[in-house]
Short mmCIF file of C-alpha atoms in Angstrom, two decimals:
data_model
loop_
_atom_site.label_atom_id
_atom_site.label_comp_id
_atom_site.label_asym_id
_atom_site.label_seq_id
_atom_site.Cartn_x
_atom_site.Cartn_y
_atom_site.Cartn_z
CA UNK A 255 -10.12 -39.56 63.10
CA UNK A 256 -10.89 -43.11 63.66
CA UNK A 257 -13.34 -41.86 66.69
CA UNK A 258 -14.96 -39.20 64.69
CA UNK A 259 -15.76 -42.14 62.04
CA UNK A 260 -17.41 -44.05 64.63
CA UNK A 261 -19.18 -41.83 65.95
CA UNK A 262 -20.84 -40.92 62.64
CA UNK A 263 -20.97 -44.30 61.54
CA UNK A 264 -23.39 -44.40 64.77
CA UNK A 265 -25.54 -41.82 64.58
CA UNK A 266 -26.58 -42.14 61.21
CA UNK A 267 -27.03 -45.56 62.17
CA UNK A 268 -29.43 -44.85 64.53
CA UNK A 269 -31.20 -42.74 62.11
CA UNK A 270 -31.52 -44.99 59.40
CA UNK A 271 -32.77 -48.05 61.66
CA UNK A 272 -35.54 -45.95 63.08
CA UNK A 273 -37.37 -46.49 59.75
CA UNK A 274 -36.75 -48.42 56.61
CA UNK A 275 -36.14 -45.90 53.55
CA UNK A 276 -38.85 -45.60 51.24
CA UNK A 277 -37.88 -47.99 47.83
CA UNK A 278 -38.08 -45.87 45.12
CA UNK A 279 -37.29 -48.34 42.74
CA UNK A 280 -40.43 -50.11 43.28
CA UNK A 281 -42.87 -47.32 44.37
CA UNK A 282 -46.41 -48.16 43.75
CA UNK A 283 -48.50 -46.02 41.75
CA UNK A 284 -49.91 -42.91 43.40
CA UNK A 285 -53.02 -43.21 45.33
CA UNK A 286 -56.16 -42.38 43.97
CA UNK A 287 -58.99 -40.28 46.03
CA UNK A 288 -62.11 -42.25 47.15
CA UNK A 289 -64.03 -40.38 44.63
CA UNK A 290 -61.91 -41.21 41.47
CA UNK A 291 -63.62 -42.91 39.10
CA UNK A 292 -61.42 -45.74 37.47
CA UNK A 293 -61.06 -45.82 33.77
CA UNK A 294 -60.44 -48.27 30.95
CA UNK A 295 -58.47 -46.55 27.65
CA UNK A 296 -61.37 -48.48 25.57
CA UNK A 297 -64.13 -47.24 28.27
CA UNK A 298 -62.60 -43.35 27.46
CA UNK A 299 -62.46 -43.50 24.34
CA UNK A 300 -66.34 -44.23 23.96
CA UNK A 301 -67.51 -41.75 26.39
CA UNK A 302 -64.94 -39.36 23.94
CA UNK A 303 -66.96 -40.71 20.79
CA UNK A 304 -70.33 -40.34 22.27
CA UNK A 305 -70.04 -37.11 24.04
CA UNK A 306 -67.60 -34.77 22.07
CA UNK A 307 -69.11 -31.65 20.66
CA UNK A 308 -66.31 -31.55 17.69
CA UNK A 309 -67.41 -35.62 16.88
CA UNK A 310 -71.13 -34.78 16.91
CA UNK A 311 -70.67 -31.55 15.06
CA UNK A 312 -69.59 -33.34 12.15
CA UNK A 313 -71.81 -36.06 12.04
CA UNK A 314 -74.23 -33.38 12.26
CA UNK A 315 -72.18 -32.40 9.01
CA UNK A 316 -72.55 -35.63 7.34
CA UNK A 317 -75.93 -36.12 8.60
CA UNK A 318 -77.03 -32.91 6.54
CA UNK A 319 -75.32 -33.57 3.06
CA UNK A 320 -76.58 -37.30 3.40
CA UNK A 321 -79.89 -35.78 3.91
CA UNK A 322 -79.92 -33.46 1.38
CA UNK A 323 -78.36 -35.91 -1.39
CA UNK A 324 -81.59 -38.68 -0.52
CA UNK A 325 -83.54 -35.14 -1.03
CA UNK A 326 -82.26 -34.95 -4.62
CA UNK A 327 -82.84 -38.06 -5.62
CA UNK A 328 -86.08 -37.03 -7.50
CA UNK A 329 -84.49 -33.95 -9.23
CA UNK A 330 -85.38 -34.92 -12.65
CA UNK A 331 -88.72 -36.04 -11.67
CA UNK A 332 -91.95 -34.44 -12.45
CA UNK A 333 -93.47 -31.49 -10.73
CA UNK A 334 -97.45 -31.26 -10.30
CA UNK A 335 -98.94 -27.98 -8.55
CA UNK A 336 -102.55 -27.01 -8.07
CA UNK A 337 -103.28 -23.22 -7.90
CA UNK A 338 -106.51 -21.46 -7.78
CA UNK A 339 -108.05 -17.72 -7.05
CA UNK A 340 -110.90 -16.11 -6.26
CA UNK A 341 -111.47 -12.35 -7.89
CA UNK A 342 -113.65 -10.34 -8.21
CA UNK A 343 -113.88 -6.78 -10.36
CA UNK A 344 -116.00 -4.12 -11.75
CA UNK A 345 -114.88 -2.95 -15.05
CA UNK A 346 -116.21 0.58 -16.94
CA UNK A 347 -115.95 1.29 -20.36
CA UNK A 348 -116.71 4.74 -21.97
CA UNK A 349 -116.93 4.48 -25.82
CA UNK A 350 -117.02 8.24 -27.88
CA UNK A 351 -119.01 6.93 -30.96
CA UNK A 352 -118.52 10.85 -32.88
CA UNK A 353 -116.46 8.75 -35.05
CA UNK A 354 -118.65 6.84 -36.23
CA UNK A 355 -121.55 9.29 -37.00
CA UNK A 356 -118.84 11.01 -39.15
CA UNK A 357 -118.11 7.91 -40.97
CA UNK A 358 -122.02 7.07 -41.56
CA UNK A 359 -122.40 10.60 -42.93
CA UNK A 360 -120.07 10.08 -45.06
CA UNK A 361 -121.27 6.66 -46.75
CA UNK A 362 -124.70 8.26 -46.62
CA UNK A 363 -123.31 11.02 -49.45
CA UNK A 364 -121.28 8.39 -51.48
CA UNK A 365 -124.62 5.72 -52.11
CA UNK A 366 -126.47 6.65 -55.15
CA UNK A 367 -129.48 9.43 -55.51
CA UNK A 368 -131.58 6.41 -56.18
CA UNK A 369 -130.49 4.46 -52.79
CA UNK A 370 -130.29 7.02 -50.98
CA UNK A 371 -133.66 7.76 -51.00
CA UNK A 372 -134.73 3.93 -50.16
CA UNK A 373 -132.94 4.68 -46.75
CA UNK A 374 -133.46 7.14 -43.90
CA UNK A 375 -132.11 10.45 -43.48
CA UNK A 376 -128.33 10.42 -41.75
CA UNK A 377 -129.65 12.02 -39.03
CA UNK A 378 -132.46 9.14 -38.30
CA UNK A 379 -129.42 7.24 -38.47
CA UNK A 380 -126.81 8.91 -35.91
CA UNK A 381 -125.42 7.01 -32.87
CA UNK A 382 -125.08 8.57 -29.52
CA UNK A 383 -121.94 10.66 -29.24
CA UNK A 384 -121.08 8.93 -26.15
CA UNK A 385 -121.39 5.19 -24.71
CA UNK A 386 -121.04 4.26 -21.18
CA UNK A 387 -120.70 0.54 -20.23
CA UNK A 388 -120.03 -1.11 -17.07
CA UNK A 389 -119.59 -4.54 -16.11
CA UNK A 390 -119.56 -6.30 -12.24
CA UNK A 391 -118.51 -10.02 -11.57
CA UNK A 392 -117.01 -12.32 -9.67
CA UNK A 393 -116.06 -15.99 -10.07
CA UNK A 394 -113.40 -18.75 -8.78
CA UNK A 395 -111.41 -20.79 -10.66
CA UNK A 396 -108.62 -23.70 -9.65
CA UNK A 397 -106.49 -25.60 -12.15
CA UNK A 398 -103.86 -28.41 -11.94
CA UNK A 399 -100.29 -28.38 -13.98
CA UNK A 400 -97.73 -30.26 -14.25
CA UNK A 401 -93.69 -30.06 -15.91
CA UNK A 402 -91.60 -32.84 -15.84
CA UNK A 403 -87.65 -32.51 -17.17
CA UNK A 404 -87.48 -34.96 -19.96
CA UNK A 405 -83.29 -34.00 -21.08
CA UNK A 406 -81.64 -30.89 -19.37
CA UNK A 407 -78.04 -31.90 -20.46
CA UNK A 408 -77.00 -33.64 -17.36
CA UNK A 409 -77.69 -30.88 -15.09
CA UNK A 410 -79.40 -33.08 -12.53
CA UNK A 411 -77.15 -35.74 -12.51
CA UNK A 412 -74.35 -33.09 -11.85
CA UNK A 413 -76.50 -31.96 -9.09
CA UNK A 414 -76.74 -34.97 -7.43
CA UNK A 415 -73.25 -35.93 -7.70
CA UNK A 416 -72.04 -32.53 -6.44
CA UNK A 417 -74.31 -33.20 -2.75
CA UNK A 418 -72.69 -36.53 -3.05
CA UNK A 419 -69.26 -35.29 -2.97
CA UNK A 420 -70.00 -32.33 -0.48
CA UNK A 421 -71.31 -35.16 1.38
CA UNK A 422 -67.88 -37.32 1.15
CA UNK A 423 -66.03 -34.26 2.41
CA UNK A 424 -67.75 -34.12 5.13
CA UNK A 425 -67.53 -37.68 6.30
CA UNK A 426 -63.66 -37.08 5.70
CA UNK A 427 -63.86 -33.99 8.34
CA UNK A 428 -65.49 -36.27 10.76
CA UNK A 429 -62.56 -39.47 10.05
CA UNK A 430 -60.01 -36.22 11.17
CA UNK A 431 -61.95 -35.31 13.68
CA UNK A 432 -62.49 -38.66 15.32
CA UNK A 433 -58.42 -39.25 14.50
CA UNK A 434 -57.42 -36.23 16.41
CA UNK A 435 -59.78 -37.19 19.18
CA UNK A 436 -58.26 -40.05 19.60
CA UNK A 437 -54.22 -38.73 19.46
CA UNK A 438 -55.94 -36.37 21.94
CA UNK A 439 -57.35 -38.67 24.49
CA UNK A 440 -53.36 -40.92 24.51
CA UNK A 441 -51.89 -37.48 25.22
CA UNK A 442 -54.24 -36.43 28.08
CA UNK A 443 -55.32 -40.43 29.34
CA UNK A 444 -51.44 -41.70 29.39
CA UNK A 445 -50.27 -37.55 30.28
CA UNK A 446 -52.20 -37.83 33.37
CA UNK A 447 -50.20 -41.39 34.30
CA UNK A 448 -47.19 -39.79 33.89
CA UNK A 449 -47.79 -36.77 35.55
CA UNK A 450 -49.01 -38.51 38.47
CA UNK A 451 -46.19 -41.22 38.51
CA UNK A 452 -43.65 -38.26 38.12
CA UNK A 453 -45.77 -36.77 41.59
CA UNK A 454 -45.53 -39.74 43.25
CA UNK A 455 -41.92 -40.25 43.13
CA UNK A 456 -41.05 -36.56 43.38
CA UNK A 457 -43.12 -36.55 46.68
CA UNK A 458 -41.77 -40.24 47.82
CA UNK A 459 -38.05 -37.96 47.34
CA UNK A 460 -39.18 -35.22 49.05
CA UNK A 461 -40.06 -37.20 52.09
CA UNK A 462 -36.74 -39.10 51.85
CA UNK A 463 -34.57 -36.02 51.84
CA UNK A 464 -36.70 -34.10 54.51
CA UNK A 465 -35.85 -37.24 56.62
CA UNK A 466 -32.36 -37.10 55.94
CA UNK A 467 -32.60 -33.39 56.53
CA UNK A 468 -33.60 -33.99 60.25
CA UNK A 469 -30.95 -36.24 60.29
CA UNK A 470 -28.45 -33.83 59.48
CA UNK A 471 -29.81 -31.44 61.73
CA UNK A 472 -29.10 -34.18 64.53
CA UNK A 473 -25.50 -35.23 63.02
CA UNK A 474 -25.14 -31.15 63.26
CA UNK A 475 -25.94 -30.67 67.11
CA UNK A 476 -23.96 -33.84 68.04
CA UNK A 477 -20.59 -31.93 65.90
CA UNK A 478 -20.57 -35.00 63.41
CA UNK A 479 -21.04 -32.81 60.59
CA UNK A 480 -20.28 -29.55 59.14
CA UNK A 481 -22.66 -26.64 58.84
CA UNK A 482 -22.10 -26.71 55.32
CA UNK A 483 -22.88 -29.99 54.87
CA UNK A 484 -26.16 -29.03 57.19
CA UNK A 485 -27.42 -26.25 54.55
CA UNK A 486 -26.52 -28.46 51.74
CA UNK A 487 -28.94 -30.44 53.17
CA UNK A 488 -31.32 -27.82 53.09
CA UNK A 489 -30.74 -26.89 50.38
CA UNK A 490 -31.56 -30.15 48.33
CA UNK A 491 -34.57 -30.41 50.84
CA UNK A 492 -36.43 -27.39 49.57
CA UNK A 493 -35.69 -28.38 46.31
CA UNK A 494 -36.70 -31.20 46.60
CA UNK A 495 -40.18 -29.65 48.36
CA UNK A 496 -40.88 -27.28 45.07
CA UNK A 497 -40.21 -29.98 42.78
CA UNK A 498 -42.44 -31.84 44.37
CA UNK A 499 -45.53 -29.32 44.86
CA UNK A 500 -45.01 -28.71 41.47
CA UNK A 501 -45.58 -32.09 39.55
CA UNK A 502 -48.59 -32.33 42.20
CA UNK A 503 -49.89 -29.20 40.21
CA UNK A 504 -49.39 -30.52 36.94
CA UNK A 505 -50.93 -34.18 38.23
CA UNK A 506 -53.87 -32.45 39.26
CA UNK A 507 -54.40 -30.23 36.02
CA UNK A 508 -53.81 -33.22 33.86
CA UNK A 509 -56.44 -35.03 36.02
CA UNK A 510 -58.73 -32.51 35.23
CA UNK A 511 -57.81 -32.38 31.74
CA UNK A 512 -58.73 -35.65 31.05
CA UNK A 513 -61.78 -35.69 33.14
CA UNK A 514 -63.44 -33.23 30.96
CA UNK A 515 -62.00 -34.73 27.80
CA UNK A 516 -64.05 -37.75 28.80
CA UNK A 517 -66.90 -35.38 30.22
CA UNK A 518 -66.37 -36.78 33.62
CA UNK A 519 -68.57 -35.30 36.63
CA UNK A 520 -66.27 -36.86 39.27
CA UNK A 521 -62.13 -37.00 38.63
CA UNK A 522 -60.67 -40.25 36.93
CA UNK A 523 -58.45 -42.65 37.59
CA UNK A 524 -56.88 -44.23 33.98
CA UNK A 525 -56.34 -47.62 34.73
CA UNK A 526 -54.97 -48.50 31.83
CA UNK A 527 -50.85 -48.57 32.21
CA UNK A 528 -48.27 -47.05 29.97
CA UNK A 529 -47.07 -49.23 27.60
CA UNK A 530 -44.12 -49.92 24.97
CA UNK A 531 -43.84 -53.13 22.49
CA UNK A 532 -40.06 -53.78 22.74
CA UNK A 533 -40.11 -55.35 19.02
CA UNK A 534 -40.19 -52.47 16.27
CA UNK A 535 -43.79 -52.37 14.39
CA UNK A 536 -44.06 -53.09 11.05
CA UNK A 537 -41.94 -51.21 8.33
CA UNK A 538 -42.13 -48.07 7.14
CA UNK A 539 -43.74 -49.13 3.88
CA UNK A 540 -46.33 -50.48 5.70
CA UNK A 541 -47.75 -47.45 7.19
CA UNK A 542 -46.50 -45.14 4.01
CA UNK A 543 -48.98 -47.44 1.67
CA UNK A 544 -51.85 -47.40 4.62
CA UNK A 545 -51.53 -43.33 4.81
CA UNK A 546 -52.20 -42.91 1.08
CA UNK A 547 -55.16 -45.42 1.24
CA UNK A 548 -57.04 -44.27 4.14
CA UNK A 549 -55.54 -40.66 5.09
CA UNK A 550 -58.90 -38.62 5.11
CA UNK A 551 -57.24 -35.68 4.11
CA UNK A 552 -56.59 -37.13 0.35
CA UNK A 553 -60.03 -38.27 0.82
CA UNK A 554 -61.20 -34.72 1.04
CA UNK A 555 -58.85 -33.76 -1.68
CA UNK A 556 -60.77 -36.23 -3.48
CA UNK A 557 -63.96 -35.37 -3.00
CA UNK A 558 -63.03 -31.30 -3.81
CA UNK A 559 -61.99 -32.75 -7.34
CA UNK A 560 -65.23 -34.62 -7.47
CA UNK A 561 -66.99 -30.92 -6.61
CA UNK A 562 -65.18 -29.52 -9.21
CA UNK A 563 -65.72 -32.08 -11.66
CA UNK A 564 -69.56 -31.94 -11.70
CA UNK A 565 -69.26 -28.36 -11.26
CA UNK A 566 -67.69 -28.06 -14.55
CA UNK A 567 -70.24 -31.14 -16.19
CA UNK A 568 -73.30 -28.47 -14.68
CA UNK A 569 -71.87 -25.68 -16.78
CA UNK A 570 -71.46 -27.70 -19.80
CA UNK A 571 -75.11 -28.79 -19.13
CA UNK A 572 -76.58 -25.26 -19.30
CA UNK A 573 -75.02 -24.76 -22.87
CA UNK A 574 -77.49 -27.80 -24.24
CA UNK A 575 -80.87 -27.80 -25.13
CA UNK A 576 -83.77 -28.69 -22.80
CA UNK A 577 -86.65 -31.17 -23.72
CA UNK A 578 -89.86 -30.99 -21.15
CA UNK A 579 -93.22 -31.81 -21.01
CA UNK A 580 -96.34 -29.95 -19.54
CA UNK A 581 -99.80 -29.70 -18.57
CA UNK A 582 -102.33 -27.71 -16.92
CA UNK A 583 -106.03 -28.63 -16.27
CA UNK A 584 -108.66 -26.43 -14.97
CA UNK A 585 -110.63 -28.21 -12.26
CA UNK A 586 -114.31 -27.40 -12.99
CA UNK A 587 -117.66 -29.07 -12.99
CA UNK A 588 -118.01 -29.16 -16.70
CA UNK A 589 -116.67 -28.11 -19.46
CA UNK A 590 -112.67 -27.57 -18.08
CA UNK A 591 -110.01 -26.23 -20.09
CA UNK A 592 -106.69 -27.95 -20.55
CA UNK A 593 -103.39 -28.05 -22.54
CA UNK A 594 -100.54 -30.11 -22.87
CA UNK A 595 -97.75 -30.59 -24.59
CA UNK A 596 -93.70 -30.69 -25.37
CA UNK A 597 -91.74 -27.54 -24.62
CA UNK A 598 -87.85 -27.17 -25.96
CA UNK A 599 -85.59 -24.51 -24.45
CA UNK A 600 -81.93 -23.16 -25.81
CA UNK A 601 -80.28 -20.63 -24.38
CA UNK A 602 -78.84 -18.82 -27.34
CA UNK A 603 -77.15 -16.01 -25.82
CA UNK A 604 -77.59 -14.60 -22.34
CA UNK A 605 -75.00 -12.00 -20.17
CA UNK A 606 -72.90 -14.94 -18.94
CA UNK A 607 -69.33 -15.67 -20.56
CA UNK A 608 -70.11 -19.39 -20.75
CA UNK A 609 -66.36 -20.01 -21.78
CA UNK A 610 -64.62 -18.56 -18.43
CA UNK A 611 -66.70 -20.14 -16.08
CA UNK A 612 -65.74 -23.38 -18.08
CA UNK A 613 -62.32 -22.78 -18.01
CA UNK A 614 -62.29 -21.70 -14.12
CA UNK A 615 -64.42 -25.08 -13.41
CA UNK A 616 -61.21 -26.86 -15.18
CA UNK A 617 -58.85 -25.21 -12.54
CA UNK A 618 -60.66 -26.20 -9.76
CA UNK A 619 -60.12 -29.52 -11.20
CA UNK A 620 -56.58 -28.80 -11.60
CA UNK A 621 -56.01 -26.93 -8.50
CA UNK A 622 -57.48 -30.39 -6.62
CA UNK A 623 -54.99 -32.27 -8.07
CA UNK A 624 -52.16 -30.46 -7.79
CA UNK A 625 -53.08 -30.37 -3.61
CA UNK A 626 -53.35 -33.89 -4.13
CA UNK A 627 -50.03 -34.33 -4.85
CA UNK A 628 -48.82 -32.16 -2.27
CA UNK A 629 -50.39 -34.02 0.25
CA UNK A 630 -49.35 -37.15 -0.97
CA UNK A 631 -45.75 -35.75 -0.47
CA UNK A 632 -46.33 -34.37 2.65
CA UNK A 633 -48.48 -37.05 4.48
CA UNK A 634 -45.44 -39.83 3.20
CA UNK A 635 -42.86 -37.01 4.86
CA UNK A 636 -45.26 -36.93 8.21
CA UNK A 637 -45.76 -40.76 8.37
CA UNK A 638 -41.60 -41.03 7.78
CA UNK A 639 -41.30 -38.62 10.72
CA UNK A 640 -43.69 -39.99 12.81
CA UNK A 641 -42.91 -43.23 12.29
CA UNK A 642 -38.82 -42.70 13.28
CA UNK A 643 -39.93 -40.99 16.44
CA UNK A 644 -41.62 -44.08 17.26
CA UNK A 645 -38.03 -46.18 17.17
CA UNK A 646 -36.42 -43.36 19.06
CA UNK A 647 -38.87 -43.86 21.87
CA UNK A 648 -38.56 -47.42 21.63
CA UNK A 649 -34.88 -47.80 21.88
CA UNK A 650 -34.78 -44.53 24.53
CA UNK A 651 -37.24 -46.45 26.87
CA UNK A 652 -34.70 -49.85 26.29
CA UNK A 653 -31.50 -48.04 26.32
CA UNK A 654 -33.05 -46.52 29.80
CA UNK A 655 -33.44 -49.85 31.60
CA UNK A 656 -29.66 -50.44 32.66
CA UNK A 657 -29.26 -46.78 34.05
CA UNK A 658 -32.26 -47.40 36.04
CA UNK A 659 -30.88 -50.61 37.84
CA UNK A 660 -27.72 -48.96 38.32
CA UNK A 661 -29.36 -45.75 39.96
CA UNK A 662 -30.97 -48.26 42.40
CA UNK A 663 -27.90 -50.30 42.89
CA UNK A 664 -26.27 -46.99 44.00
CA UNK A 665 -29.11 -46.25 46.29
CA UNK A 666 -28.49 -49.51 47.98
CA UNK A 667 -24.53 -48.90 48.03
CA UNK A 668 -25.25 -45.54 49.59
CA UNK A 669 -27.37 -46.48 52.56
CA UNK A 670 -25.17 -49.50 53.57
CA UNK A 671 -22.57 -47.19 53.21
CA UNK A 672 -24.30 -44.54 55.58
CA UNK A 673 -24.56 -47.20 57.90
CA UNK A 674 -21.11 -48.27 57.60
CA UNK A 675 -19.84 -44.89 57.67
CA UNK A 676 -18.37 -44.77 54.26
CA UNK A 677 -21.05 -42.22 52.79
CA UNK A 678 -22.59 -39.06 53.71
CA UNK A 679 -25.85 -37.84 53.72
CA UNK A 680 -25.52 -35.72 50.81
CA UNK A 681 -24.38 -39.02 48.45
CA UNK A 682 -27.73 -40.02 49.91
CA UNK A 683 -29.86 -37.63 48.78
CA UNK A 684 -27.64 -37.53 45.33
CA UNK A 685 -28.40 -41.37 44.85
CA UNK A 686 -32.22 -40.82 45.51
CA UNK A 687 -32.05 -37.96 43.01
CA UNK A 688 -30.31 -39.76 40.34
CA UNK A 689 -33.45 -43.11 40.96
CA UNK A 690 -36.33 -40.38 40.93
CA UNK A 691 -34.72 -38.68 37.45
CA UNK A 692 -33.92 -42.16 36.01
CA UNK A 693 -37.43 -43.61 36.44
CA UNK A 694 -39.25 -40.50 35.66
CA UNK A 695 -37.22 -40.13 32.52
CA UNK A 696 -37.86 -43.64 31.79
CA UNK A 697 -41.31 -42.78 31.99
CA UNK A 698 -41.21 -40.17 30.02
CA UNK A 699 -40.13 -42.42 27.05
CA UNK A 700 -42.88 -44.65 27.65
CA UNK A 701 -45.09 -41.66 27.05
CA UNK A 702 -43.29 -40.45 24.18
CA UNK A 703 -43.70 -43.95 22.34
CA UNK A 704 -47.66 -44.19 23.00
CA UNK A 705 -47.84 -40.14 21.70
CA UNK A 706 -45.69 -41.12 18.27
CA UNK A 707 -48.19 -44.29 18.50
CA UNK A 708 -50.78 -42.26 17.99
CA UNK A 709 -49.48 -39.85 15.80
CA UNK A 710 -48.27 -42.20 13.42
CA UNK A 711 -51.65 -44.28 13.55
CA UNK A 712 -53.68 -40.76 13.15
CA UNK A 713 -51.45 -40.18 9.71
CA UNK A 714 -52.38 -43.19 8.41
CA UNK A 715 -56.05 -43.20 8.99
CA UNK A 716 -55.63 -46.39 11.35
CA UNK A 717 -55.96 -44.68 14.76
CA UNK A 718 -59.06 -47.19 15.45
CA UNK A 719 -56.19 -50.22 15.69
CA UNK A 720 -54.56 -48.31 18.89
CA UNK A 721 -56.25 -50.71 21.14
CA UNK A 722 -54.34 -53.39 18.99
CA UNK A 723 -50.94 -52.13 19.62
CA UNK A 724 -51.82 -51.57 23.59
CA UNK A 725 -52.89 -55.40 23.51
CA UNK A 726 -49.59 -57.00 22.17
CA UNK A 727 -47.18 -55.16 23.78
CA UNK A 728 -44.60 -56.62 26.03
CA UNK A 729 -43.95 -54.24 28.61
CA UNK A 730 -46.63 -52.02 31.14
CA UNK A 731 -45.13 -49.44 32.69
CA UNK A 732 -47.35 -49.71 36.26
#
């Protein structure tokens, strides 16, 4: 027994002094291709905000109802047009005078004998039965008017404020938008770290175990070891071999992931570490009070009540009378005609129910602030949620730390010990395993804290102080 130790004890000797086994514990990051482009977090984020079809499609959005609202501005204003026409026409007129012959007949009888005979005879007298009379012209003729609202009940005003809020909505789209843009850009920018940290050590395992996998196969032919101990080995190595191709799959979709996300011609390289702040961030209060302040969904809430509000003050206005004042001037040479004048207007009845649409104007108003409240409630239960999830990642990537130095004083324990004899090849590959899972897992919960980051920064409207929380944290997770 003592000879068959030895002789173990030698031959994995020999095998693990050919080459020093790759450190897992302080693996570098992977390599990078020559055509990477390296990339700041800050330097991302502005290519996201300059080039992002969703960011520019709502300014586009804001741009318009901005527009439009510096378009209303003169809605109550006056209004001066200038018309004019050239005609022509040829009018006929055919006049049957019988008519009157009867009627001259007939005052002829009723004079007296006496005057009767001082005038002619009736029939010296008689009109044609028939006139024809036609009539050709043409002319040209231009004139200038103008109306100006003097008092339409508010109607303008509720105009204007109504663009005004459709214009607040949409800069409150475009605050989401550029929120979730951002949560987007931690999960794909920090995703592709992790995915190709998780590569890197899943390959740097892969090459460990296929090593001690030709080791076995020596151990094997020289009768040190069993053959079950031999496909064990194989075993673990071809796991270890589709492990590995597989997070170099998912490292090279989330590289192209974020490349397009930052509209990237050549892949990138984030340069930017993973990173966790130790201390916990401020208290829950904190970002509870900032969510209801600067959440731009309650600002959209806001500015639907503010849509409703004016639509209900533009209904009232049509019920009011309406004071205006005109003029039109015919633009001639000499002699032009004009008017002007004050004009009132009252709709006194028309087919409208007047009363419904007021009372469906007040539900909009009520139906905005009933959603307000609900998404008061619901944004405070998201920011609570978010917010724990941070301190769970936080005290997962701490609680993390000792298992890691264990798992690498194990891996040291295990190769003196396969020098020494004392270990096998399989508690090897098991304490290589155990570093690889610890420090990807670790990881992991560095990427889970910069995600609830973000998430709980996007529910409170603050996602722009990100960079902030990168800056003061303690620990970078190279």
């Amino acid at each position: 027994m003592e000879k068959f130790s030895v002789c173990r004890a030698a031959v994995a000797l020999c095998l693990v002094c050919a080459g020093p086994l790759p450190a897992l514990a302080q693996t570098a990051p992977a390599s990078v291709p020559a055509a990477a482009q390296s990339l700041s977090f800050d330097a991302a984020w502005q290519q996201v905000k300059g080039g992002s079809e969703r960011l520019l499609a709502a300014r586009a959005a804001v741009q318009s109802k901005t527009l439009q609202g510096e378009g209303l501005q003169g809605l109550d204003g006056p209004t001066v047009t200038v018309a004019g026409a050239s005609y022509a026409y040829s009018a006929t007129v055919d006049l049957n005078l019988d008519p009157v012959n009867q009627r001259l007949a007939q005052l002829g009888q009723a004079l007296p004998i006496s005057l009767a005979k001082l005038l002619p005879p009736p029939s010296a007298i008689q009109l044609p039965q028939n006139y024809n009379y036609t009539s050709n012209t043409s002319d040209t003729r231009a004139w200038l008017s103008a109306m100006w609202p003097l008092y339409v009940g508010g109607a303008t005003d509720a105009t204007r404020a109504f663009v005004a809020a459709q214009a607040g909505e949409a800069q409150a789209d475009e605050q989401r938008t550029e929120h979730e843009l951002m949560t987007q850009l931690v999960q794909r920018y920090f995703g592709s770290q992790l995915a190709a940290k998780a590569a890197q050590l899943r390959e740097a395992a892969y090459q460990n175990v296929a090593e001690h996998d030709r080791a076995v196969e020596k151990m094997l032919t020289a009768g040190v070891v069993s053959r079950v101990e031999r496909l064990q080995a194989r075993a673990a190595t071809e796991e270890a071999r589709r492990n590995a191709q597989k997070a170099r799959d998912d490292a090279d979709l989330s590289t192209i992931a974020l490349a397009r996300t930052v509209r990237a011609v050549a892949s990138v390289a984030p340069d930017s570490p993973l990173f966790v702040s130790t201390t916990p961030v401020q208290p829950l209060a904190y970002f509870t009070e900032a969510a209801l302040l600067h959440h731009p969904g309650l600002a959209k809430v806001a500015a639907k009540k503010t849509q409703a509000e004016q639509l209900h003050a533009g209904e009232q206005a049509l019920r009011k009378p309406q004071l205006f004042a005109f003029a039109q001037h015919q633009i001639a040479t000499e002699h032009p005609d004009w008017v002007a004048g004050l004009g009132v207007r009252w709709t006194l009845f028309d087919a409208l129910d007047r009363d419904k649409l007021a009372s469906a104007s007040l539900q909009q108003i009520a139906q905005a602030e009933h959603s307000d409240a609900q998404a008061r409630s619901d944004i405070a239960l998201l920011i609570e949620r978010n917010w724990r999830l941070l301190e769970q990642a936080r005290r997962q990537f701490i609680s993390l730390q000792p298992g890691v130095d264990v798992a690498q004083e194990v891996l040291r324990l295990r190769v003196a010990g396969l020098r020494e004899g004392t270990s096998t090849t399989m508690d090897l590959m098991d304490a290589e395993t155990s570093v690889v899972k610890v420090q990807t897992e670790r990881a992991q919960a560095a990427y889970d804290y910069v995600v609830a980051l973000a998430n709980l920064l996007e529910g409170c409207g603050l996602s722009e102080q990100f960079a902030t929380y990168m800056a003061r944290a303690d620990v970078k997770v190279q």
